[in-house]
Structures are given as structure tokens and as C-alpha cells.
Coordinates of C-alpha atoms in Angstrom, one line a residue:
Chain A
X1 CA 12.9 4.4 19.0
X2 CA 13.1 4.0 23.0
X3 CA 16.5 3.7 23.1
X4 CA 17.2 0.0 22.8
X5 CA 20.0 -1.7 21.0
X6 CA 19.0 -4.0 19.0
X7 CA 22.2 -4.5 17.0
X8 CA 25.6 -3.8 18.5
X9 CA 29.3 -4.1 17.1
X10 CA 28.1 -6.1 14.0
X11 CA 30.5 -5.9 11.6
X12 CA 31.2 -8.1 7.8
X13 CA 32.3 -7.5 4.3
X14 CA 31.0 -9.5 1.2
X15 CA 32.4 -9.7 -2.4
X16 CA 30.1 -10.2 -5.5
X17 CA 29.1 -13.7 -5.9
X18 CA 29.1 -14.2 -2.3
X19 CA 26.2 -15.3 -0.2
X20 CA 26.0 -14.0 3.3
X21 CA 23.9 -15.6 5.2
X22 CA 22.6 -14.2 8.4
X23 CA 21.2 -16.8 10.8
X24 CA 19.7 -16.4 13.9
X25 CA 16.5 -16.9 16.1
X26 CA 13.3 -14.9 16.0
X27 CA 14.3 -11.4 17.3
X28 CA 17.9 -11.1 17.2
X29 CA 18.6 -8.5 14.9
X30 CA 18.6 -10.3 11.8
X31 CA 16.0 -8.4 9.9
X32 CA 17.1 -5.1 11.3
X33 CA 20.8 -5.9 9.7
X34 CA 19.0 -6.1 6.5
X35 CA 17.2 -3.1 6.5
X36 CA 20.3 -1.1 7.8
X37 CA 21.5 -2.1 4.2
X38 CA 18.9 -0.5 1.7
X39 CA 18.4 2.6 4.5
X40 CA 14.9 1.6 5.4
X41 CA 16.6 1.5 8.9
X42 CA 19.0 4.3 9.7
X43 CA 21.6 3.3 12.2
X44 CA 22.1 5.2 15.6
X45 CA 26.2 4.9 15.1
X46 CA 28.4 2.5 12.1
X47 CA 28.8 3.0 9.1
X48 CA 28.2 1.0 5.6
X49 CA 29.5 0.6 2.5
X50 CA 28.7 -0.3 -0.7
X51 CA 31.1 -0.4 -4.1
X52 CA 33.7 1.8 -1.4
X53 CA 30.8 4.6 -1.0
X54 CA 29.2 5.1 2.6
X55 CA 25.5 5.0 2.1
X56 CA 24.5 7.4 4.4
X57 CA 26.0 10.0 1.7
X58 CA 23.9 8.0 -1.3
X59 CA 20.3 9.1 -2.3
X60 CA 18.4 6.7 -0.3
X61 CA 16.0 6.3 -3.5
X62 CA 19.1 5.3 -6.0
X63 CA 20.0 3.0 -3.1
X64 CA 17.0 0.8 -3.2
X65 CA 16.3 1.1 -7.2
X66 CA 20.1 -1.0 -7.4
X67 CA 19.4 -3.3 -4.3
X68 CA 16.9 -6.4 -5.0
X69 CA 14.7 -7.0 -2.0
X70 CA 12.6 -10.2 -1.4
X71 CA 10.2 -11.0 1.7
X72 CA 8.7 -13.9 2.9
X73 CA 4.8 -12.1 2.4
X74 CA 6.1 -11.9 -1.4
X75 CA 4.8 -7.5 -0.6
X76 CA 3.9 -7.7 -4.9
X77 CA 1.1 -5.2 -5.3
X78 CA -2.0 -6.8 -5.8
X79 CA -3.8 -4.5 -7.7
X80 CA -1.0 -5.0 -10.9
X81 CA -0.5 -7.9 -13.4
X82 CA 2.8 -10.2 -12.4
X83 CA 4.3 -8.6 -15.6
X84 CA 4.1 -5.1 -14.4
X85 CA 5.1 -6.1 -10.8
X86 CA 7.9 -7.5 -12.0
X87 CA 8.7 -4.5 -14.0
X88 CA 8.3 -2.0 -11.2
X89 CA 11.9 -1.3 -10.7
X90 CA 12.9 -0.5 -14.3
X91 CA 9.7 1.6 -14.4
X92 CA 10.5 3.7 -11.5
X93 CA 14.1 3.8 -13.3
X94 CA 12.6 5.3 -16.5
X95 CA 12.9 2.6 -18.9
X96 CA 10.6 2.5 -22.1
X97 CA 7.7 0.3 -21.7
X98 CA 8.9 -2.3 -24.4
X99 CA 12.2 -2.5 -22.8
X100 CA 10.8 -2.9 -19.3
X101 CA 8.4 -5.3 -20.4
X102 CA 11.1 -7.4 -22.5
X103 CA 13.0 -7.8 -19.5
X104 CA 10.0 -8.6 -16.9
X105 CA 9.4 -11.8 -19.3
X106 CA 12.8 -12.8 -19.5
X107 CA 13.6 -12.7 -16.0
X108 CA 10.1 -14.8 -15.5
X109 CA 11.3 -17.4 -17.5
X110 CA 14.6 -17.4 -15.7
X111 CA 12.9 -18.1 -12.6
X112 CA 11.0 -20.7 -14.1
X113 CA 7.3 -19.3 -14.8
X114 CA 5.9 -19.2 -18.4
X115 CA 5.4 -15.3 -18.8
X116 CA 2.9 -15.9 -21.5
X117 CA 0.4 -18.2 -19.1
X118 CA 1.3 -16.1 -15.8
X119 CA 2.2 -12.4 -17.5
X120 CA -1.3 -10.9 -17.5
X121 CA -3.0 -12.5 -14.1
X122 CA -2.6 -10.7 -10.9
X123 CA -1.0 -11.5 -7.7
X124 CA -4.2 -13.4 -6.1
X125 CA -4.4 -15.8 -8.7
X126 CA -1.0 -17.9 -8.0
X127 CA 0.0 -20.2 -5.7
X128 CA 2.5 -19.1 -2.7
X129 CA 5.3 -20.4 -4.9
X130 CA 4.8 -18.8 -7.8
X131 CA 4.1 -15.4 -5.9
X132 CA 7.8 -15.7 -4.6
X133 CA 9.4 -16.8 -7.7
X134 CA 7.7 -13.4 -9.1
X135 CA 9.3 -11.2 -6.2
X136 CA 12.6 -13.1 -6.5
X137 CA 12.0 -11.9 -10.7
X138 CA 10.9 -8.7 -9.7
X139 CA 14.3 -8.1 -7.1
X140 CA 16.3 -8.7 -10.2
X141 CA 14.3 -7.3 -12.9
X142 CA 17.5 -3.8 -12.5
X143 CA 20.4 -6.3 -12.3
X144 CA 21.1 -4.8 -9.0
X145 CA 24.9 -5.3 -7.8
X146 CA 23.1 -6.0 -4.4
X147 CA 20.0 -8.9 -3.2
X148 CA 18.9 -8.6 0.4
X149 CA 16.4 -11.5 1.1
X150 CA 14.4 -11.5 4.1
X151 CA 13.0 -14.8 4.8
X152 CA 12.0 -15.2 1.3
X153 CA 11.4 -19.2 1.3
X154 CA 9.9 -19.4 4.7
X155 CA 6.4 -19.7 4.0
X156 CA 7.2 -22.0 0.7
X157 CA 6.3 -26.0 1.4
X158 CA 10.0 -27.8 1.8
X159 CA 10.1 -29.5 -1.8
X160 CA 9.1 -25.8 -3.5
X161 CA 11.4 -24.3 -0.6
X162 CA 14.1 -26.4 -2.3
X163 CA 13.3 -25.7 -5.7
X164 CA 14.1 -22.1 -5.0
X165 CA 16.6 -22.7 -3.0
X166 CA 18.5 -24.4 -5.9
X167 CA 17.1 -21.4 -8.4
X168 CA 18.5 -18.9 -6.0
X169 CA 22.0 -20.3 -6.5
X170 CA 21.7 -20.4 -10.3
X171 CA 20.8 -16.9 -10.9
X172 CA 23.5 -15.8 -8.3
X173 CA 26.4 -17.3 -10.2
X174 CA 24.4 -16.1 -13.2
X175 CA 24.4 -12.6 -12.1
X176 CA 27.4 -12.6 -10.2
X177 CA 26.1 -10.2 -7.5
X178 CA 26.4 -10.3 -3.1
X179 CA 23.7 -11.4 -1.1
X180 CA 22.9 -10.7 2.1
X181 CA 20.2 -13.5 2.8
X182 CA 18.2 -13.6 6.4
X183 CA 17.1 -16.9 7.8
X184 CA 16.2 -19.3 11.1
X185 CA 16.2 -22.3 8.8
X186 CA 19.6 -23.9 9.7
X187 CA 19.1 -26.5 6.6
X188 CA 17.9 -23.2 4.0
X189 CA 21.5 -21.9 5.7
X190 CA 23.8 -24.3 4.3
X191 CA 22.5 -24.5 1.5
X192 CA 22.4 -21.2 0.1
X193 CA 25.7 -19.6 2.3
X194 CA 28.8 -18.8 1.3
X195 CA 29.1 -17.7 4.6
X196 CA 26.9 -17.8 7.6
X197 CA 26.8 -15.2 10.3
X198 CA 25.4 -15.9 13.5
X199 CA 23.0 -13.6 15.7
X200 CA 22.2 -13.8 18.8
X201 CA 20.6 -10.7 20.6
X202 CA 21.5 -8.2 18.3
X203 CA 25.1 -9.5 18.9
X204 CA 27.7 -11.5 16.0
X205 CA 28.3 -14.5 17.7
X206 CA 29.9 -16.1 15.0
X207 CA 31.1 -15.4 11.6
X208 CA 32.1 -18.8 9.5
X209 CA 31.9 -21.0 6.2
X210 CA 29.1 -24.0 6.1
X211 CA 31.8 -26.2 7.1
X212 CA 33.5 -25.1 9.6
X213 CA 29.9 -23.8 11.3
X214 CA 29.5 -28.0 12.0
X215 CA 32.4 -27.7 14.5
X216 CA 31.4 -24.5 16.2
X217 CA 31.0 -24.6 20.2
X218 CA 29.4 -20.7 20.1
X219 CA 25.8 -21.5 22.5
X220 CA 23.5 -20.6 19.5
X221 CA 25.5 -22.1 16.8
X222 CA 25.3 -25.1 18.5
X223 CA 21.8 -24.9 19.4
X224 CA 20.7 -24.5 15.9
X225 CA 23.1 -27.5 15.1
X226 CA 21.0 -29.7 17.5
X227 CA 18.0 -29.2 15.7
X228 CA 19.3 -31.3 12.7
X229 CA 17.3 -34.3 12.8
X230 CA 20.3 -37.0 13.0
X231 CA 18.1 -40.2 13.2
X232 CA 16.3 -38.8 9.8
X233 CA 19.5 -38.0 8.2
X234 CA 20.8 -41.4 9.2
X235 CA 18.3 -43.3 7.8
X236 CA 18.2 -41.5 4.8
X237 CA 22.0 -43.0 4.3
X238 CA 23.3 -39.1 3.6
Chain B
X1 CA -57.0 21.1 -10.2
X2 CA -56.2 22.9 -13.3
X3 CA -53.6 21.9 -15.7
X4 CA -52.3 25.4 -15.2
X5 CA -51.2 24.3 -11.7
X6 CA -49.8 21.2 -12.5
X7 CA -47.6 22.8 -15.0
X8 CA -46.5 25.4 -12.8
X9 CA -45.8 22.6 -10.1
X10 CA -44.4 20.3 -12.9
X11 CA -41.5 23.8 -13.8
X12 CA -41.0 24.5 -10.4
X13 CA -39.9 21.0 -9.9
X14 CA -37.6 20.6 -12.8
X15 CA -35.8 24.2 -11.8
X16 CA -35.5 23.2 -8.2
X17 CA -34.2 20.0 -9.1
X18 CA -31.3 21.3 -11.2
X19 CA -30.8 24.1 -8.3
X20 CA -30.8 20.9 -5.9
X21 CA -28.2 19.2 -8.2
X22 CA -25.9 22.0 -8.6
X23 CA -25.7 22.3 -4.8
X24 CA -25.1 19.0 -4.2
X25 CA -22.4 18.6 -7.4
X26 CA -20.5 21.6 -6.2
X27 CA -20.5 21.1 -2.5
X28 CA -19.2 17.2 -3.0
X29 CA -16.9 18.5 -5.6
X30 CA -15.0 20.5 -3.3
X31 CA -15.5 18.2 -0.3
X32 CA -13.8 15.4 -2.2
X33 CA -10.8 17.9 -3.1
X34 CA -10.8 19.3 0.2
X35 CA -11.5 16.1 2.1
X36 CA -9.1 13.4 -0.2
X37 CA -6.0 16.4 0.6
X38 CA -6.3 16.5 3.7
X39 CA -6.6 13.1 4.3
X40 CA -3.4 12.4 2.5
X41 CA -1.6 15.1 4.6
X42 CA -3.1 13.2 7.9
X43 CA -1.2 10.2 6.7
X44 CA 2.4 12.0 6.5
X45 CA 1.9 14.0 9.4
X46 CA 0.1 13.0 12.9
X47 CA -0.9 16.9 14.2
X48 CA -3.0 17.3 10.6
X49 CA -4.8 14.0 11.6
X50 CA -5.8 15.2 14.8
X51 CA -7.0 18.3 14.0
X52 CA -8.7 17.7 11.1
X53 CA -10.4 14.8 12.5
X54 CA -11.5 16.4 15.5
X55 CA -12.8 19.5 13.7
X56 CA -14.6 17.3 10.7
X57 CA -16.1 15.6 13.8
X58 CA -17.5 18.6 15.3
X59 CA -18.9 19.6 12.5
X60 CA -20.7 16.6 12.2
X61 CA -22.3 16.6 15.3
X62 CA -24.1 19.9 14.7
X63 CA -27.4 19.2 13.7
X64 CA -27.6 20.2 9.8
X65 CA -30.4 23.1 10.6
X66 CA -28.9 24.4 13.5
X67 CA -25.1 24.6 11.0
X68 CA -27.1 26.2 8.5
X69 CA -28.3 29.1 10.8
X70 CA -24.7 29.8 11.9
X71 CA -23.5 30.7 9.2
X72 CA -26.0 33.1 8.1
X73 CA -24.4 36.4 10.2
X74 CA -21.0 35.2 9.2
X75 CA -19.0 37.8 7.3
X76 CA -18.0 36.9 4.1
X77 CA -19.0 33.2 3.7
X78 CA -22.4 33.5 5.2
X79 CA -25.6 35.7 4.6
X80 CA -28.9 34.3 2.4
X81 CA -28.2 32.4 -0.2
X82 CA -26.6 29.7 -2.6
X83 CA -23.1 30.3 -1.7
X84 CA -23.9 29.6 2.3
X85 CA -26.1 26.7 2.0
X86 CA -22.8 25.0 -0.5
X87 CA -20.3 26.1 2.0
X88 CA -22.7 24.5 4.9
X89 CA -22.7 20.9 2.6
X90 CA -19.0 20.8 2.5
X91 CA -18.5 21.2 6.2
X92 CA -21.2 18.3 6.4
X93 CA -19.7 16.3 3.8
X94 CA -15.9 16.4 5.0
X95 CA -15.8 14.2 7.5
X96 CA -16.7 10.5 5.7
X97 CA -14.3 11.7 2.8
X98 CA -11.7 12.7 5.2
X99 CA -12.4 9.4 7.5
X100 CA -12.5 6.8 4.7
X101 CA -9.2 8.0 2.9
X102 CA -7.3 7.9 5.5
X103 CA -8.4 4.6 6.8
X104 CA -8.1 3.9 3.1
X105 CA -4.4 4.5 3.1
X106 CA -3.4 3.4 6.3
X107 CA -4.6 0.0 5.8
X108 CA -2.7 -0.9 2.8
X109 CA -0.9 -4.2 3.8
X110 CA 2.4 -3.4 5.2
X111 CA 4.2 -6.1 3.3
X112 CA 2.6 -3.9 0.4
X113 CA 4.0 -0.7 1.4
X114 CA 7.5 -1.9 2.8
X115 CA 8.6 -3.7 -0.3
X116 CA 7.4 -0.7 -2.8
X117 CA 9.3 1.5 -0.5
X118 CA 12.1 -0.5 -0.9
X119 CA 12.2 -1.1 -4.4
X120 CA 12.9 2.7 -4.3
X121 CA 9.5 4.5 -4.8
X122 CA 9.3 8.1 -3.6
X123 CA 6.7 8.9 -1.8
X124 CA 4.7 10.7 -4.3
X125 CA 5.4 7.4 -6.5
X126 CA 4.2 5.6 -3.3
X127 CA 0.7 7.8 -3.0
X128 CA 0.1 7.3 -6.7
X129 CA 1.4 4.6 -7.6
X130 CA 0.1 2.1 -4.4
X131 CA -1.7 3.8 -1.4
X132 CA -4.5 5.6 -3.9
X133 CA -5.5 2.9 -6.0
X134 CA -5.9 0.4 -3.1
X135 CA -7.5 2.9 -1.5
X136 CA -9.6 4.0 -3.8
X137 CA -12.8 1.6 -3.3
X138 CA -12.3 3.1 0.8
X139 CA -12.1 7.0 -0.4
X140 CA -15.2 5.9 -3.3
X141 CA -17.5 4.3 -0.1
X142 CA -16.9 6.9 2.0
X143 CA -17.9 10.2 -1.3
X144 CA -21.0 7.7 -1.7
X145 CA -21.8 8.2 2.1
X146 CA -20.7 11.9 1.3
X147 CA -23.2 12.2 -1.7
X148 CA -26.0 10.3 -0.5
X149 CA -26.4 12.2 2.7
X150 CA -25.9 15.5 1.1
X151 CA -28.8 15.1 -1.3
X152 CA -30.9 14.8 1.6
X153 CA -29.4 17.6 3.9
X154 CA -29.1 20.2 0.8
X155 CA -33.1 20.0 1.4
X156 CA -32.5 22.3 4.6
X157 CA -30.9 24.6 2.2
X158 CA -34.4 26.5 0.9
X159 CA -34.4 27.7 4.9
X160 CA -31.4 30.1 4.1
X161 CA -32.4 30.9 0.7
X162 CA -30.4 28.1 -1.3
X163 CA -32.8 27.1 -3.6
X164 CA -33.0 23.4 -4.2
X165 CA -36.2 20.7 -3.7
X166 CA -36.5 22.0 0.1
X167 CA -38.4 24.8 -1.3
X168 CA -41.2 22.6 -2.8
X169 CA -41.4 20.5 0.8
X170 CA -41.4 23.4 2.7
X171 CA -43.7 25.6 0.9
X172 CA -46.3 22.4 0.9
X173 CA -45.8 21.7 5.1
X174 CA -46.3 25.5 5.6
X175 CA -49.5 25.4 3.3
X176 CA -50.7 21.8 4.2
X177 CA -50.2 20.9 0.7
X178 CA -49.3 17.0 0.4
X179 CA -48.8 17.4 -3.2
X180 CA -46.4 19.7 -3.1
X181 CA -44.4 17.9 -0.6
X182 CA -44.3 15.1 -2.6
X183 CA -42.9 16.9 -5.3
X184 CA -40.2 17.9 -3.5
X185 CA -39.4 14.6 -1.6
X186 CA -39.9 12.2 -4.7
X187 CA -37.0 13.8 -6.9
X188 CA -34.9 13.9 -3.9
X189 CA -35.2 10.1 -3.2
X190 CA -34.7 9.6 -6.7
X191 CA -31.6 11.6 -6.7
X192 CA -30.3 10.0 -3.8
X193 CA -31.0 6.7 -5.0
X194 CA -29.6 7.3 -8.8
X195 CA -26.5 8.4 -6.9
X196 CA -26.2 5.4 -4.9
X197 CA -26.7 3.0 -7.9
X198 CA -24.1 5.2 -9.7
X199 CA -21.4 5.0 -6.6
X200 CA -21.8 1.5 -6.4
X201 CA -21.1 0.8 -10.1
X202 CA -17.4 3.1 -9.8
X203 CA -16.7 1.4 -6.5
X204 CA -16.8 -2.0 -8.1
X205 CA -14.4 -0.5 -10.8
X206 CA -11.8 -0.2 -8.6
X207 CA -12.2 -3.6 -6.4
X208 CA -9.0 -5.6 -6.4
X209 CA -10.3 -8.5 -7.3

């Protein structure tokens, strides 16, 4: 808006079934990448693609109603029951309420909530894991080709963090779809990425598998790297 | 005093307070309209805000006698009677609707509004859909305000003509008549205060939680 860059010559493909995981610290570009991707950010100059169409000529609406979104502050609407939040997106697509409604509990009990128990309450009366595990239900609910999580996990306690972590993976290979996943949580990183792209000041500074980001000299891949708590992991014999 | 009086007293009172009610009903009425539109249109665009708000604001400075006596030698809308005194009521009424739905609106939690946006909501499906029912206990506090306040003012009405439960109060201070008074001022506070209890029940509809 004042004429900063934030992101410059940023550039990556993904396949279905990939994760991609942009990682990167607190202001460099990661969650404006995202956004770029479902047009809630228009860029000054690039291009993106998606399924061999440029975006910029796709009905920005259509766009988002096949792209699954997930934030950290879970953004469900608080004044609906978990059931319809989860069934916003097929609502908004025009399905028939048994249809819609069908498909919000299955996908509840695929991310491991018991629609009958949590169906009917409303956002304020779960815990912070169970509010995410709805908007991870709810981002799937119109088996979009395309997830783009920003931070989803980050306000989760580490063993829950972990649990979805491992969920995320399941319903990816279940659903076969590309993921564009933001995070500053080197561990949250390696385990979800297929592969991890680096951001530093709106810049790619690197673009790599898990592996080979161990032996990367790049400043802020190796920064991130020395926050791995060695002694820990030592200990713990892994 | 004769019964004949206290009859006379006792009709006047139940005409005056159906004249009082109809001014109020239809000057809220088309304050909310008036006031909830506008105060959607100041959320999509930033020169409606201004000038409605500023206007609104004016017109709530102006004290409700002195607005009233304006518009009498206005062409059209003004002159002596009903029609005046329900167009002065709106103006008065405006500004709490238009304040509170807007502030209603705007405060919706952004994490609210960014991920029903991109879950691919228009923006009509965002205004229905989100902003207006959170916002609804906001618009609701500020028509009570509206409502409550309105009751009182459409008592300046009887000074232009209007009608309404001013006529009883100011008939009884011009003739030192405390009986009359009070038959104006009672139903009036019992107006304002069945409105308020009623308000308060519909806002508490439409809390979140």
C-alpha cells in the first residue's frame, strides 16, 4: 500500500500430494505468499497458477470456495453450531442441506471429533484443539484441490500440536491434494513438508527437501537449524 | 371534580397516547431503515461514513425544540403538523442507529471476517451471513437508545401541532394544572420504560453466547 516490497522474485511449483512448506521468521513474507494464492492479496507484478489457469483471470469467489484455508485464530464464526461452520463452504456452493450436513459429520469424524457430542455446540464451548480440528474439517468440507494453512497449529499445546500434525498428513494422502503450509516452527516444518521453502525478508532464500535443509549453509536456514535443542534431542537417544 | 372531567381527561389520554405511539413507531421505523442502510454503506465506503456521521452528529446537537421550529417554514416537509414533528424524530433518532451499526460491523473479529472471506463468501453473503448477526446486539442497543429517547422528545411534538402526550403536559403547565401534567408525563414514562424492558428482551436474543 506505500509502495514496499514485501515479496520479491518468489517463485515454486507444487504437485498434488505435496506439502510445501513455507518457513520463515515473523515478518518475512510468509503470510503474504499465502494470501497471494486464494487472491485475498493481489500482487503488484507475477503471476500464479493453478490446474495450468492464471488466477488473476479466475472468479476470485470460485477461487476460494475450492481452496481450504486454516488459521492459527481457528476465524469459525461464533455465532453458528461446529456442524454448520463446518458446512459453510458447501452451503455457499449450493448443496442441499442433508448433503451438506452428511458431509460436515463425516469430515468431523475424520478429524477425530465425535459429530454427535460436538455437532450442535458452538465455537465457545471447545477447547483450542478441538476449535482447530473443526477449521482444519471445515477447509476440507469441498474437497478442495488446494489447502493453504496459515500457522494453523501454532497456538495448539505441543502434544495436541502433534496430534494434528500427524492428522494433517493422513488426510493429505487421503485426499491427495497440494498444500501450501506457513510456519516459524522449524520442528512443525519437517514434519509436515514435502518441501520447505525458506523466507527471509520477502526474499526465497532457499528452496529444499527436509533432508537436505539439515546441510544447508543459507544465514536463516541455518539459524532456524540452531534452535534445535541438540542436548534434548541427545538425551532423548533420537 | 366531576366524573365528567375525569372521563374527558381519561379519552384524551388514551387518543394522545396512540397519537404518541404512532409518532414514535413511525419515526423509529424509518430511522432504523434509514439509519441500518446507511450504516452498512459507511462500512464499504469511507466518504458515506464521514458524511453521514458528521451530519447525524449535527443534527444531534440541535436542541430538540429549537429542530422542531426549523422545520416548520420548510417547503414540503415542514409546516404544522404530524408529518413535521415524524420527520423532526428521524433526524433525532439517526445518529445512535447509524453510530452503533457501524461500530457493530467494524468490530467483528478480523480472524472472523478474513477466513469467511476466504472461504469464498460475497460480500452480500458476508453482510448477511456474518457482519449482521454479530452485529445485531450493537445495531438492537443503539434502536433502544433510538426508541427510548424518542418517546421522550416526540413530547415537543404538540408545540408544532403533532399530537401526542405533549399536548396533555403542555396544556396542564400553561393552565397550572398538575393533574393534567401528570397525565401526560405518566404514560410517557410508561411507554419509555415498556420499550426499554421490551429492547432488552430482543437484544438478549441475539447475544452470542
Amino acid at each position: 500500500m506505500d509502495g514496499r516490497v514485501i515479496l520479491n522474485r518468489i517463485s515454486f511449483d507444487l504437485e498434488h500430494g505435496e506439502t510445501l512448506v513455507l518457513l520463515g521468521r515473523s515478518g518475512s513474507g510468509k503470510t503474504t505468499a499465502l494470501r497471494l494464492i486464494n487472491r485475498t492479496l493481489e500482487p503488484s507484478s507475477g503471476s500464479i497458477t493453478v490446474d495450468g489457469r492464471n488466477i488473476a483471470q479466475l472468479n476470485p469467489i470460485e477461487l476460494r470456495r475450492k481452496t481450504g484455508y486454516v488459521i492459527q485464530e481457528f476465524g469459525l464464526l461464533p455465532h453458528w453450531t461446529v456442524e454448520q461452520n463446518v458446512a459453510l463452504v458447501p452451503r455457499l456452493l449450493g448443496w442441499p442441506v442433508e448433503k451438506r450436513i452428511a458431509r460436515a459429520h463425516a469430515l468431523l469424524d475424520q478429524v477425530g471429533l465425535d459429530h454427535k457430542e460436538i455437532g450442535q455446540r458452538k465455537p465457545y464451548q471447545l477447547s483450542g484443539g478441538q476449535r482447530q480440528r473443526v477449521a482444519v474439517a471445515r477447509a476440507l468440507a469441498a474437497e478442495p484441490g488446494l489447502l493453504l494453512f496459515d500457522e494453523p497449529f501454532g497456538a495448539l499445546d505441543p502434544v495436541t500440536r502433534h496430534e494434528m500434525q500427524q492428522q494433517f498428513l493422513q488426510l493429505r494422502s487421503r485426499y491427495h491434494v497440494a498444500a501450501v503450509f506457513v510456519t516459524h516452527d522449524l520442528l512443525e516444518a519437517l514434519a509436515v513438508a514435502t518441501r520447505i521453502a525458506v523466507l527471509d525478508c520477502g526474499k526465497l532464500e532457499l528452496l529444499t527437501t527436509p533432508d537436505k535443509l539439515f546441510s544447508a549453509t543459507t544465514p536463516t536456514a541455518k539459524a532456524f537449524l540452531d534452535t534445535l535443542p541438540r542436548e534434548a534431542a541427545r538425551r532423548a537417544g533420537r | 371534580m366531576d366524573t365528567f372531567v375525569i372521563k374527558s381527561l381519561l379519552q384524551d389520554v388514551m387518543r394522545l397516547t396512540a397519537q404518541h405511539i404512532v409518532l414514535v413507531c413511525v419515526s423509529c421505523g424509518a430511522a432504523v431503515i434509514i439509519g441500518v442502510g446507511l450504516g452498512i454503506l459507511s462500512t464499504r465506503h469511507r466518504r458515506v461514513r464521514k458524511v453521514s456521521i458528521a451530519v447525524a452528529s449535527v443534527l444531534q446537537t440541535i436542541p430538540s425544540l429549537a429542530l422542531f421550529g426549523f422545520l416548520l417554514p420548510v417547503p414540503l416537509i415542514g409546516g404544522i403538523g404530524q408529518h413535521t414533528a415524524i420527520i423532526c424524530l428521524i433526524l433525532y433518532s439517526l445518529l445512535p442507529i447509524l453510530r452503533n451499526t457501524i461500530v457493530g460491523i467494524t468490530t467483528v473479529d478480523y480472524p472472523v471476517r478474513d477466513a469467511a472471506v476466504a472461504m469464498g463468501m460475497t460480500d452480500y453473503q458476508l453482510l448477511r451471513l456474518v457482519e449482521l448477526p454479530l452485529a445485531a446486539p450493537s445495531i438492537l442497543a443503539g434502536i433502544r437508545i433510538a426508541l427510548v429517547t424518542n418517546i421522550g422528545t416526540a413530547v415537543i411534538a404538540a408545540v408544532i401541532g403533532g399530537g401526542g402526550l405533549g399536548v396533555l403536559i403542555f396544556r396542564g403547565v400553561a393552565s397550572l394544572d398538575t393533574l393534567e401534567i401528570l397525565a401526560g408525563a405518566i404514560p410517557a414514562a410508561a411507554l419509555a420504560l415498556l420499550a426499554d424492558g421490551g429492547m432488552n428482551l430482543l437484544e438478549r436474543r441475539f447475544q452470542t453466547r
